Each structure stands twice: as C-alpha cells, then as structure tokens.
Short mmCIF file of C-alpha atoms in Angstrom, two decimals:
data_model
loop_
_atom_site.label_atom_id
_atom_site.label_comp_id
_atom_site.label_asym_id
_atom_site.label_seq_id
_atom_site.Cartn_x
_atom_site.Cartn_y
_atom_site.Cartn_z
CA MET F 1 32.77 -59.53 29.68
CA SER F 2 32.97 -62.40 27.27
CA ARG F 3 30.33 -64.64 26.00
CA ASN F 4 31.98 -67.77 27.29
CA THR F 5 32.39 -66.39 30.73
CA THR F 6 28.82 -65.57 31.49
CA PRO F 7 25.86 -67.99 31.16
CA VAL F 8 23.17 -67.70 28.60
CA ILE F 9 19.97 -66.71 29.98
CA VAL F 10 16.73 -68.32 28.94
CA ILE F 11 13.68 -66.40 29.88
CA GLY F 12 10.81 -68.94 30.07
CA ALA F 13 10.53 -72.87 30.78
CA GLY F 14 7.90 -73.86 28.37
CA LEU F 15 8.36 -75.98 25.38
CA SER F 16 10.72 -73.45 23.46
CA GLY F 17 12.79 -72.64 26.37
CA LEU F 18 13.48 -75.87 27.67
CA SER F 19 14.25 -76.86 24.08
CA ALA F 20 16.71 -73.97 23.46
CA ALA F 21 18.25 -74.57 26.92
CA LEU F 22 19.07 -78.03 26.23
CA ALA F 23 20.26 -77.47 22.86
CA LEU F 24 22.76 -74.88 24.09
CA ALA F 25 23.78 -77.17 27.11
CA ARG F 26 24.52 -79.91 24.84
CA ALA F 27 26.59 -77.47 22.61
CA GLY F 28 28.63 -76.91 25.78
CA ARG F 29 27.38 -73.56 26.68
CA GLU F 30 26.70 -72.69 30.31
CA VAL F 31 22.74 -71.96 30.89
CA ILE F 32 20.29 -70.63 33.29
CA VAL F 33 16.70 -70.94 32.72
CA LEU F 34 14.35 -68.42 34.45
CA GLU F 35 10.55 -69.30 34.70
CA ALA F 36 8.15 -66.85 36.38
CA ALA F 37 5.63 -69.59 37.30
CA ASP F 38 6.01 -71.78 40.11
CA GLN F 39 6.76 -74.98 37.83
CA PRO F 40 8.18 -75.39 34.39
CA GLY F 41 5.87 -76.49 31.38
CA GLY F 42 4.30 -73.17 30.38
CA CYS F 43 1.36 -73.88 27.71
CA CYS F 44 2.26 -77.82 27.56
CA SER F 45 1.77 -78.85 31.28
CA THR F 46 -1.08 -80.10 33.55
CA ALA F 47 -2.61 -78.87 36.77
CA GLN F 48 -4.21 -81.31 39.30
CA VAL F 49 -7.46 -79.97 40.87
CA ASP F 50 -9.32 -82.20 43.32
CA GLY F 51 -8.03 -85.44 41.65
CA TYR F 52 -8.78 -84.37 38.14
CA THR F 53 -6.05 -83.48 35.68
CA PHE F 54 -6.70 -80.43 33.54
CA ASN F 55 -4.56 -79.06 30.75
CA ASN F 56 -3.04 -75.65 30.82
CA GLY F 57 -2.81 -75.07 27.14
CA ALA F 58 -2.04 -77.81 24.55
CA VAL F 59 -4.69 -80.57 24.28
CA TYR F 60 -3.54 -83.18 21.99
CA VAL F 61 -0.58 -84.27 19.62
CA ALA F 62 -1.22 -83.71 15.96
CA VAL F 63 2.08 -84.36 14.07
CA PRO F 64 3.98 -86.87 15.97
CA SER F 65 6.65 -87.48 13.47
CA LEU F 66 7.67 -83.79 13.65
CA LEU F 67 7.71 -83.95 17.58
CA ARG F 68 9.70 -87.12 17.10
CA LEU F 69 12.09 -85.23 15.01
CA THR F 70 12.60 -82.42 17.44
CA PHE F 71 13.46 -84.96 20.18
CA GLU F 72 15.96 -86.38 18.00
CA GLN F 73 17.63 -83.01 17.39
CA LEU F 74 17.86 -82.72 21.40
CA GLY F 75 19.46 -86.11 21.96
CA LEU F 76 16.23 -87.48 23.54
CA ASP F 77 14.20 -90.87 22.71
CA PHE F 78 10.71 -89.75 21.95
CA ASP F 79 9.10 -93.09 22.26
CA ALA F 80 10.85 -93.88 25.66
CA GLU F 81 10.36 -90.52 27.08
CA VAL F 82 6.61 -89.88 25.67
CA PRO F 83 4.69 -93.13 25.01
CA LEU F 84 1.73 -92.08 22.81
CA VAL F 85 -1.80 -93.15 23.14
CA PRO F 86 -3.72 -92.80 19.95
CA ILE F 87 -6.87 -91.29 19.82
CA ASP F 88 -9.10 -93.81 18.16
CA HIS F 89 -12.32 -91.68 17.80
CA PRO F 90 -10.76 -88.20 17.24
CA HIS F 91 -13.64 -86.13 15.93
CA GLU F 92 -17.51 -86.39 15.72
CA THR F 93 -19.67 -83.42 14.53
CA HIS F 94 -23.40 -82.96 15.04
CA LEU F 95 -25.43 -80.91 12.41
CA ASP F 96 -28.74 -79.28 12.97
CA ASP F 97 -30.55 -81.69 10.41
CA GLY F 98 -29.77 -84.62 12.79
CA THR F 99 -26.63 -85.65 10.64
CA THR F 100 -23.53 -86.82 12.61
CA VAL F 101 -20.31 -87.08 10.93
CA HIS F 102 -17.08 -89.12 12.13
CA LEU F 103 -13.46 -88.01 11.14
CA GLY F 104 -10.46 -89.77 11.88
CA ALA F 105 -8.67 -92.37 9.63
CA LEU F 106 -9.80 -92.71 6.09
CA GLU F 107 -11.31 -96.08 6.40
CA THR F 108 -13.32 -95.18 9.77
CA ALA F 109 -14.82 -91.90 8.69
CA ARG F 110 -18.39 -92.27 8.35
CA VAL F 111 -22.05 -90.47 8.22
CA GLU F 112 -24.97 -91.27 10.58
CA GLY F 113 -28.50 -90.25 9.60
CA LEU F 114 -30.23 -89.88 6.47
CA GLN F 115 -28.88 -91.58 3.21
CA ALA F 116 -25.74 -92.83 5.59
CA SER F 117 -24.42 -95.20 3.18
CA SER F 118 -24.20 -93.01 0.22
CA ARG F 119 -23.02 -90.08 1.98
CA THR F 120 -20.18 -92.04 3.85
CA ALA F 121 -19.08 -92.77 0.24
CA LEU F 122 -19.11 -89.21 -0.66
CA LEU F 123 -17.27 -88.14 2.71
CA ARG F 124 -14.53 -90.83 2.16
CA ASP F 125 -14.18 -89.92 -1.57
CA GLY F 126 -13.54 -86.26 -0.90
CA LEU F 127 -11.29 -87.07 2.17
CA ARG F 128 -9.19 -89.53 -0.29
CA LYS F 129 -8.90 -86.80 -2.99
CA LEU F 130 -8.14 -84.09 -0.69
CA GLN F 131 -5.34 -86.24 0.80
CA GLY F 132 -3.94 -87.25 -2.67
CA ASP F 133 -3.89 -83.53 -3.73
CA TRP F 134 -2.39 -82.26 -0.51
CA GLN F 135 0.00 -84.84 0.76
CA PRO F 136 2.96 -83.56 -1.30
CA ILE F 137 2.51 -80.10 0.48
CA TYR F 138 2.16 -81.81 3.91
CA ARG F 139 5.38 -83.83 3.14
CA ARG F 140 7.19 -80.73 1.74
CA LEU F 141 6.36 -78.64 4.73
CA LEU F 142 7.30 -81.44 7.31
CA ASP F 143 10.60 -82.44 5.62
CA ASP F 144 11.93 -79.03 3.99
CA VAL F 145 10.08 -76.06 5.72
CA LEU F 146 9.12 -76.42 9.23
CA PRO F 147 12.52 -78.11 10.59
CA PHE F 148 14.31 -74.81 9.22
CA GLU F 149 14.72 -71.33 10.32
CA PRO F 150 11.70 -69.35 8.94
CA SER F 151 12.49 -67.73 5.70
CA LEU F 152 10.30 -66.24 3.06
CA PRO F 153 12.72 -67.20 0.47
CA ARG F 154 12.98 -70.67 1.73
CA THR F 155 9.37 -71.18 1.80
CA LEU F 156 8.73 -69.99 -1.67
CA ALA F 157 11.66 -71.95 -2.89
CA GLN F 158 10.08 -75.14 -1.59
CA LEU F 159 6.38 -74.37 -1.99
CA TRP F 160 6.46 -72.09 -5.06
CA ARG F 161 4.36 -74.90 -7.28
CA TYR F 162 1.81 -75.31 -4.69
CA LEU F 163 1.15 -71.52 -4.22
CA PRO F 164 -2.12 -71.17 -5.82
CA LYS F 165 -3.50 -74.00 -3.50
CA LEU F 166 -2.17 -72.55 -0.28
CA ALA F 167 -3.34 -68.89 -1.50
CA GLY F 168 -7.11 -69.96 -1.64
CA ARG F 169 -9.66 -69.84 1.14
CA ALA F 170 -10.58 -72.60 3.19
CA ASP F 171 -14.29 -72.58 2.88
CA ARG F 172 -13.96 -72.70 -0.96
CA LEU F 173 -11.43 -75.55 -0.53
CA ILE F 174 -13.90 -77.39 1.49
CA ALA F 175 -16.49 -76.90 -0.91
CA ARG F 176 -14.73 -77.97 -3.85
CA TYR F 177 -13.94 -81.57 -2.26
CA PHE F 178 -17.30 -81.93 -0.16
CA PRO F 179 -20.52 -80.86 -2.21
CA ASP F 180 -22.86 -82.02 0.64
CA PRO F 181 -23.38 -78.99 2.93
CA SER F 182 -23.55 -81.30 6.06
CA LEU F 183 -20.13 -82.72 5.02
CA GLN F 184 -18.89 -79.41 4.54
CA ALA F 185 -19.92 -78.30 7.86
CA ALA F 186 -18.33 -81.41 9.40
CA VAL F 187 -15.10 -80.71 7.82
CA ALA F 188 -14.84 -77.13 8.57
CA SER F 189 -15.55 -77.67 12.21
CA ILE F 190 -12.02 -79.39 12.06
CA LEU F 191 -10.97 -75.48 11.98
CA LEU F 192 -12.91 -74.54 15.05
CA TYR F 193 -9.68 -74.48 17.05
CA THR F 194 -8.31 -71.48 15.18
CA GLY F 195 -10.77 -69.09 16.53
CA THR F 196 -11.45 -67.92 12.94
CA ALA F 197 -14.51 -68.55 10.24
CA PRO F 198 -13.38 -70.86 7.52
CA GLU F 199 -13.94 -67.84 5.02
CA ARG F 200 -11.15 -65.88 6.76
CA LEU F 201 -8.70 -68.65 6.76
CA PRO F 202 -6.41 -69.65 4.10
CA SER F 203 -6.21 -72.98 2.29
CA SER F 204 -3.02 -73.76 4.16
CA GLN F 205 -5.04 -74.33 7.52
CA LEU F 206 -6.51 -77.72 6.08
CA ILE F 207 -3.15 -78.99 6.91
CA GLY F 208 -4.73 -79.96 10.35
CA LEU F 209 -7.23 -82.15 8.60
CA LEU F 210 -4.11 -83.89 6.51
CA ALA F 211 -2.41 -84.49 9.91
CA LEU F 212 -5.52 -86.06 11.02
CA LEU F 213 -5.63 -88.41 8.04
CA GLU F 214 -1.87 -88.98 7.69
CA GLU F 215 -0.81 -89.54 11.31
CA GLY F 216 -3.73 -89.17 13.56
CA PHE F 217 -4.01 -87.41 16.81
CA HIS F 218 -2.45 -88.81 19.98
CA LEU F 219 -2.22 -88.13 23.74
CA PRO F 220 1.00 -88.91 25.60
CA LYS F 221 0.35 -91.80 28.14
CA THR F 222 0.74 -89.55 31.19
CA GLY F 223 -0.78 -86.47 29.89
CA MET F 224 0.43 -83.40 27.90
CA GLY F 225 3.01 -82.37 30.62
CA ALA F 226 5.06 -85.46 29.77
CA ILE F 227 6.24 -83.55 26.76
CA THR F 228 7.78 -80.73 28.70
CA ALA F 229 8.71 -83.17 31.38
CA ALA F 230 11.33 -84.75 29.16
CA PRO F 231 13.63 -81.94 28.23
CA HIS F 232 13.34 -80.68 32.02
CA ARG F 233 14.56 -83.88 33.20
CA ALA F 234 17.66 -83.98 30.80
CA LEU F 235 18.53 -80.32 32.08
CA GLN F 236 18.41 -81.45 35.46
CA VAL F 237 20.93 -84.48 34.54
CA LEU F 238 23.14 -81.85 32.98
CA GLY F 239 23.15 -79.79 36.08
CA VAL F 240 21.51 -76.57 34.35
CA PRO F 241 19.32 -74.56 36.80
CA VAL F 242 15.95 -73.98 36.06
CA ARG F 243 14.82 -71.41 38.39
CA CYS F 244 10.92 -71.20 38.87
CA GLY F 245 9.34 -68.19 40.59
CA CYS F 246 11.72 -65.95 39.12
CA LYS F 247 10.14 -63.20 36.89
CA VAL F 248 12.23 -61.00 34.86
CA GLU F 249 11.68 -57.31 35.30
CA ARG F 250 13.90 -55.98 32.39
CA ILE F 251 16.84 -56.82 29.94
CA GLU F 252 19.74 -54.90 30.64
CA VAL F 253 21.16 -53.08 27.64
CA GLY F 254 24.54 -51.52 27.19
CA SER F 255 26.12 -49.67 24.31
CA GLY F 256 27.33 -53.03 22.98
CA GLY F 257 24.15 -54.81 23.40
CA VAL F 258 22.74 -57.27 26.20
CA THR F 259 24.36 -57.00 29.47
CA GLY F 260 22.26 -59.10 31.74
CA VAL F 261 18.77 -59.32 33.19
CA MET F 262 17.08 -57.86 36.42
CA LEU F 263 14.68 -60.05 38.22
CA GLU F 264 11.71 -58.53 40.17
CA GLY F 265 13.08 -58.16 43.58
CA GLY F 266 16.30 -56.75 42.52
CA GLU F 267 18.61 -59.54 41.61
CA TYR F 268 20.89 -58.77 38.82
CA LEU F 269 22.21 -61.47 36.61
CA PRO F 270 25.01 -60.66 33.98
CA ALA F 271 24.75 -62.16 30.53
CA ARG F 272 25.75 -61.33 26.91
CA ASP F 273 23.20 -63.56 25.39
CA VAL F 274 19.42 -63.75 26.21
CA ILE F 275 16.64 -66.02 24.49
CA ALA F 276 13.31 -64.56 25.52
CA THR F 277 10.79 -67.22 24.86
CA CYS F 278 7.62 -65.15 26.27
CA ALA F 279 5.81 -63.20 23.60
CA GLY F 280 7.73 -61.09 21.51
CA PHE F 281 5.32 -58.10 22.31
CA SER F 282 6.25 -58.44 25.98
CA VAL F 283 9.87 -58.41 25.37
CA VAL F 284 9.17 -54.93 23.23
CA ASN F 285 6.77 -53.38 25.50
CA HIS F 286 8.10 -54.22 28.86
CA LEU F 287 11.35 -55.94 28.97
CA LEU F 288 13.56 -53.64 26.85
CA PRO F 289 14.28 -50.03 27.47
CA ALA F 290 12.49 -48.07 24.62
CA THR F 291 15.61 -46.64 23.33
CA ALA F 292 17.00 -50.24 22.64
CA VAL F 293 14.11 -51.73 20.70
CA PRO F 294 15.15 -52.33 17.02
CA ARG F 295 12.70 -51.06 14.22
CA ALA F 296 11.98 -54.44 12.96
CA LEU F 297 10.79 -55.38 16.32
CA GLN F 298 8.71 -52.02 16.50
CA ARG F 299 7.13 -52.84 13.17
CA VAL F 300 5.97 -56.29 14.22
CA VAL F 301 4.31 -54.93 17.48
CA ARG F 302 2.60 -52.54 15.14
CA LYS F 303 1.31 -54.75 12.55
CA ALA F 304 1.20 -58.38 13.70
CA PRO F 305 -2.48 -59.65 14.07
CA LEU F 306 -3.40 -61.28 17.04
CA SER F 307 -5.41 -64.42 17.39
CA HIS F 308 -8.60 -65.04 19.18
CA ARG F 309 -9.15 -64.73 22.86
CA ALA F 310 -11.40 -67.27 24.78
CA VAL F 311 -12.38 -68.38 28.56
CA ALA F 312 -11.08 -71.96 29.17
CA VAL F 313 -13.77 -73.94 30.79
CA GLN F 314 -12.66 -77.11 32.59
CA LEU F 315 -15.23 -79.50 34.38
CA GLY F 316 -14.59 -82.63 36.30
CA GLY F 317 -17.63 -84.81 37.34
CA CYS F 318 -20.11 -87.34 36.00
CA PHE F 319 -21.19 -86.81 32.42
CA ASP F 320 -22.49 -90.04 31.37
CA ALA F 321 -21.45 -89.13 27.59
CA ALA F 322 -23.18 -91.28 24.82
CA SER F 323 -20.22 -90.58 22.71
CA ARG F 324 -16.75 -92.16 22.71
CA SER F 325 -15.14 -89.06 20.88
CA PHE F 326 -12.35 -87.04 22.02
CA ILE F 327 -13.78 -83.77 20.14
CA VAL F 328 -17.49 -83.41 20.02
CA ASN F 329 -18.99 -80.59 17.77
CA HIS F 330 -22.48 -79.29 17.51
CA VAL F 331 -22.01 -76.79 14.73
CA PRO F 332 -24.20 -74.82 12.03
CA ALA F 333 -23.54 -74.78 8.43
CA MET F 334 -20.16 -73.92 7.43
CA SER F 335 -20.97 -70.23 6.37
CA ARG F 336 -22.35 -69.61 10.11
CA GLN F 337 -19.39 -71.37 11.91
CA GLY F 338 -17.89 -67.85 12.68
CA GLU F 339 -20.77 -67.40 15.39
CA LEU F 340 -19.18 -69.97 17.39
CA HIS F 341 -16.41 -67.48 18.13
CA ARG F 342 -18.56 -64.34 19.06
CA VAL F 343 -20.19 -63.65 22.36
CA GLY F 344 -23.78 -63.77 22.16
CA THR F 345 -26.71 -63.39 24.53
CA GLY F 346 -28.14 -66.26 26.48
CA THR F 347 -27.69 -69.94 25.92
CA PRO F 348 -25.17 -70.57 23.11
CA ARG F 349 -26.97 -72.83 20.31
CA TRP F 350 -23.79 -74.61 18.99
CA LEU F 351 -21.01 -75.96 21.26
CA SER F 352 -17.85 -77.88 21.05
CA TRP F 353 -15.61 -79.85 23.42
CA THR F 354 -12.74 -81.98 24.13
CA SER F 355 -13.00 -85.14 26.75
CA PRO F 356 -9.33 -86.31 27.48
CA SER F 357 -10.77 -89.06 29.73
CA GLN F 358 -12.06 -90.72 26.92
CA VAL F 359 -8.68 -91.45 25.81
CA LEU F 360 -6.90 -91.49 29.39
CA ARG F 361 -8.72 -92.73 32.13
CA SER F 362 -6.08 -91.62 34.63
CA VAL F 363 -7.04 -87.73 34.14
CA ALA F 364 -10.06 -88.42 36.34
CA PRO F 365 -11.06 -90.49 39.40
CA ALA F 366 -12.78 -93.95 38.89
CA GLY F 367 -16.33 -93.36 37.10
CA ARG F 368 -15.45 -89.76 36.39
CA ALA F 369 -14.64 -87.67 33.46
CA VAL F 370 -13.26 -84.29 32.27
CA ILE F 371 -14.74 -81.93 29.68
CA GLU F 372 -12.78 -79.10 28.63
CA LEU F 373 -14.34 -76.14 26.41
CA TYR F 374 -13.48 -72.58 25.23
CA ALA F 375 -16.15 -69.96 25.44
CA PRO F 376 -15.62 -67.09 22.90
CA VAL F 377 -14.46 -63.83 23.90
CA SER F 378 -15.03 -60.77 21.70
CA GLY F 379 -15.97 -57.15 21.76
CA ILE F 380 -12.92 -56.07 23.80
CA ASP F 381 -9.76 -54.53 22.63
CA HIS F 382 -7.61 -55.36 25.65
CA ALA F 383 -7.56 -58.65 28.10
CA GLU F 384 -8.22 -56.46 31.07
CA GLN F 385 -11.43 -55.30 29.77
CA TRP F 386 -12.87 -58.72 30.18
CA THR F 387 -14.61 -59.02 33.53
CA PRO F 388 -15.32 -61.69 35.97
CA ALA F 389 -18.99 -60.99 35.41
CA MET F 390 -18.38 -61.66 31.74
CA THR F 391 -16.93 -64.85 32.71
CA GLU F 392 -19.91 -65.72 34.94
CA ARG F 393 -22.20 -65.20 32.15
CA ALA F 394 -20.19 -67.17 29.44
CA LEU F 395 -19.91 -70.00 32.18
CA GLU F 396 -23.64 -70.10 32.79
CA GLY F 397 -24.52 -70.12 29.30
CA HIS F 398 -22.30 -72.66 28.12
CA LEU F 399 -23.24 -75.09 31.15
CA THR F 400 -26.69 -74.80 30.17
CA ALA F 401 -25.93 -75.71 26.51
CA LEU F 402 -23.84 -78.77 27.77
CA ARG F 403 -26.71 -79.88 29.83
CA LYS F 404 -29.11 -80.18 26.78
CA HIS F 405 -26.52 -82.65 25.23
CA LEU F 406 -25.41 -84.25 28.59
CA PRO F 407 -28.56 -84.03 30.75
CA ALA F 408 -27.21 -86.27 33.44
CA MET F 409 -23.98 -84.33 33.81
CA GLU F 410 -23.03 -83.64 37.77
CA VAL F 411 -20.09 -80.87 37.65
CA GLU F 412 -17.85 -81.93 40.93
CA THR F 413 -15.14 -79.39 40.23
CA MET F 414 -14.60 -76.56 37.82
CA ARG F 415 -11.77 -74.21 36.74
CA THR F 416 -11.90 -71.05 34.31
CA ILE F 417 -9.30 -69.25 32.78
CA ASP F 418 -9.99 -65.82 31.51
CA PRO F 419 -8.10 -63.50 29.03
CA ALA F 420 -6.57 -61.58 31.79
CA THR F 421 -5.18 -64.72 33.54
CA PHE F 422 -3.89 -66.07 30.31
CA ALA F 423 -2.17 -62.92 30.06
CA ARG F 424 -0.87 -62.85 33.66
CA GLU F 425 -0.21 -66.65 34.28
CA ARG F 426 0.38 -68.32 30.96
CA HIS F 427 2.39 -64.92 29.51
CA LEU F 428 -0.06 -64.80 26.47
CA HIS F 429 0.10 -61.29 25.04
CA GLU F 430 -3.27 -59.80 25.60
CA GLY F 431 -4.57 -63.23 26.38
CA ALA F 432 -4.10 -64.09 22.56
CA LEU F 433 -4.12 -67.90 22.57
CA TYR F 434 -1.72 -68.51 19.76
CA GLY F 435 -0.19 -65.18 19.92
CA ILE F 436 -0.32 -64.33 16.10
CA ALA F 437 -3.48 -65.13 14.14
CA PRO F 438 -3.49 -68.37 12.39
CA GLY F 439 -2.75 -67.92 8.63
CA ALA F 440 -0.88 -64.80 9.30
CA ASN F 441 1.98 -64.00 6.82
CA PRO F 442 5.25 -65.54 7.90
CA ASN F 443 6.71 -61.92 7.82
CA ALA F 444 4.34 -60.96 10.67
CA TYR F 445 6.21 -62.92 13.17
CA PHE F 446 9.08 -61.97 15.34
CA PRO F 447 12.61 -62.87 14.00
CA HIS F 448 14.82 -65.49 16.19
CA ARG F 449 17.65 -63.28 15.57
CA THR F 450 17.31 -59.61 16.40
CA ALA F 451 19.42 -56.45 15.45
CA LEU F 452 20.08 -56.15 19.24
CA PRO F 453 23.51 -57.80 19.92
CA GLY F 454 22.93 -60.74 22.26
CA LEU F 455 19.12 -60.80 22.26
CA HIS F 456 17.43 -63.84 20.50
CA LEU F 457 13.63 -64.73 20.62
CA ALA F 458 11.70 -68.07 20.50
CA GLY F 459 8.21 -69.11 21.18
CA GLN F 460 4.73 -69.02 19.67
CA THR F 461 5.11 -65.18 18.39
CA THR F 462 8.31 -66.24 16.38
CA PHE F 463 7.17 -69.31 14.26
CA PRO F 464 4.44 -69.52 11.70
CA GLY F 465 2.07 -72.19 12.71
CA PHE F 466 1.02 -73.32 16.34
CA GLY F 467 1.20 -76.47 18.35
CA VAL F 468 3.61 -78.38 20.23
CA PRO F 469 6.34 -79.29 17.41
CA THR F 470 6.60 -75.83 16.44
CA ALA F 471 7.18 -74.31 19.79
CA MET F 472 10.11 -76.84 20.26
CA LEU F 473 11.56 -75.84 16.91
CA SER F 474 11.47 -72.26 17.62
CA GLY F 475 13.75 -72.99 20.79
CA LEU F 476 16.12 -75.31 18.54
CA GLN F 477 16.63 -72.51 15.94
CA ALA F 478 16.97 -69.56 18.36
CA ALA F 479 19.81 -71.64 20.18
CA ALA F 480 21.35 -72.48 16.78
CA GLY F 481 21.19 -68.87 15.70
CA LEU F 482 22.89 -67.88 19.00
CA LEU F 483 25.61 -70.59 18.52
CA THR F 484 26.03 -69.58 14.83
CA ALA F 485 26.76 -65.91 16.09
CA ASP F 486 29.38 -67.19 18.43
CA ARG F 487 31.71 -68.12 15.63
#
C-alpha cells in the first residue's frame, strides 16, 4: 500500500484540521476529513439558540496579522473571506474602591474615579513604557518564532537576549510598570482568560496586552465561525470530503506504521498517513493500541500540565447594560485575582463577562443582547466528577452576581457547557479549555511529527500558545511535516 494510493486522513474539522487538509490538498495529496460532530468548526464556531448566536469556544481575534499570514499560506484572501470589525471598547475593569479602568488603544486608555486625570497619565505612561520595551519581543515572536515548527533550539536562538524578561513573573512585571494598585489590578485582569493567577504565570503571558496595544481586538463581521467557514468552503471547491458525524474509534497500526482508521460503526478506511487534530492525550489514551504508543508521547501524557476547567454560561435577553465594553471585569487586587478561578460558596463577589452584541448587533434579536461568562471549576481531578448539581449551583450564584451589576436583566434563553460536555462534544481532554496550561514549557507539548510512521499530530496540545492563529499554524506545520516525510 503506497502513500500516494491512499488518502491522508485528517481527524477533526476544527481550525487545525481544516488548515492541514487544505494545505495537503493544495499540494496535490488526496485527503479525507473526519469530524465526530454534526458540523465543522470545532472550537471556532457558533450555535444558533432561539434566535441568539453563541460561541462554541473562541470569542475574539487578538492577532489579526498572524491570522492573515496563515490565510495567505493557505491561498486564501483573509480580508475578503473574513472581514473584521474592530472592538472599539475592548476592556473595562471595575475595582472595589470605585475606580474604573478602560484599556484599549494607548490614546483611549483612561481611569475614572478619584484623581482620574493624574492616574490616567500614570496608566498611559506605564502602557507606553511596556509597549516600547516589549514590542521587539512581540515582533520577533510573530515574525520568527510562531510561524515556524515549534523548536526549543529555534526559540532560544531567536529570543535568547529576551530570556531574562520572559522568565520573570507576570505580577512582578505588572507592578514594575504600574505602581498604582488599582492599575495593577486592571492590567492583571487582562490575564483572567488564562484561568491562572498572575503570580503563577510567566511574564510572557503579557503578550496578550501587547496584542491589544499593537493591533487591537476584533470580531469577524459574521461571527467567529466565519474563520473556519473559509477553509471549509475552499475544501468543498477542491472536492475534498469533510465527513461530519464520523467518530474515529481507533487508529490501526501494523508493523510498518499506520495502516488506517476504524470508525465507530465498523467502517474501515485504509491510510498510510493520519493527522490527528484531537487532543494528543486522546490519541495516546484511546485511539492508538497501547503497544504502538511512542515513548515520547507517553512522556508528554505523564508530565504535561493541564489548563483550567470552567462552565460556559451563555445568556440571551435584555440586559440594559450601561457599559459599551466588550469585556467587563469586576475584580479584586492583583494578589487576590486567583480567587476568581476557584469555586466558592454563595454568590461570587467578583465577576467577568463578554458581550459580543456590543460589537455585533446581529448575534441577538433587535433590542436584545448576548452575555457570555465562564464560571470556575475546581476541586476535581477528572471532568466527569463535575455534576449537574454543581453546574446549577455555579449558575445560580453567577446569575445572582450578574444581577447586582445589571439589575434590570431579563434572561430569555440560556446555554451552559460543563467540563464533561467540553470533553465529550468539543473533544477537550478532561474539559481543560486550552489543553495544556498557559505558560507551560514548549517541551510539554505533543510533537507534530511522531516516532510512529504515518502519524502526525496537530491542534491545541501541539502548539505553545493558544488562540485562533496558533491553532491554524499547528495544522499547517503538521501538513508540512507530512509532506517532508514523503520526499
């Protein structure tokens, strides 16, 4: 059985799977994409519920220049396929002392509250200095690190002079640029999406703030699903089958490597090459025969730290929000922000949410709005240990907390996604939202090229960093590795 007489099978039709499939098809390889869900898109898609549009994962675009590069490598015109709407009011943080801090472009960043004028000057001065000091690192990452196959030697070669900065702690870096405690809390709240307290994150995670200052945050005009819809359309034009509702039961392995895949239901598809874009943990624990798992993959499964879990709470209705911001945070001092990631008792004191309808009116019926938030999950070792009763308690507490800030809110429809659902329907290992924890060593990730002939990996557990562009790059790089092995 020759590699050129059987198609490459790509498992998963999310960002990385569609990108890998399109890159292979444009290179002349026959490809079949298998997706367990009923539609493509994975964690960059949307769902319609009672006239409201809810996200299935990714909530905004942070580095459009890198996303534009990935589209260019796929032969797609990003600006034509995915017109973006800038988020004019991206980030608003409320502190217990009554201070409100607005973050966005440098010239619009401001403080409301006591000594607003002088503290606005302090905020902009700190942002300006941070941007000036870290802009070279940001550019080096985007130009010379992220677009290439992950490699510790390459990363060190490109970033060695910046290692002292990158190795520090995020909270200490923030305190260095922003002496005012309220400003520290507001800047630290940029990191809430990581699910990790600032004192446990490396300074490198502040790259997210650099992305906001350098390029701003954006939403696709027709929603996040537009990003995956573009490569899916291109695959349809090329005649590449994307088979939804096809769950892979196992990857078959012979003496010479991969021989095919067996689908749930008994259908067998022969193949000499497979790109699995589901979590590398699932490939090792469920899809491969135990005797065929390379030692390097076993080592990653044992040692890789998982990211946080959460319950996604998505609401549609009337909220009469006074704020025009996309992200609204109510947070404590920087040193206490880790409390937002732990399950407490009763009504949460602090809260964070996003409102895509502030940017895109089309995601909600006229006069209505969408609010999305993540309730923390803690105190469990496995996703299935989180129960529906726990979700109900988290939902009740967070709705009560939200009503304190939006007293006139009327919820018309609601969707919750718990860790077990994230694992089962979004194929996130153990319900961990980012797979491997933010800030983990690059060696903690699964490799794109494995020691098992014919098996390649892509997706969120193969690429340091998280977000839409890096997921697409993982697919591109897995496809490049496969094509190189063919030569």
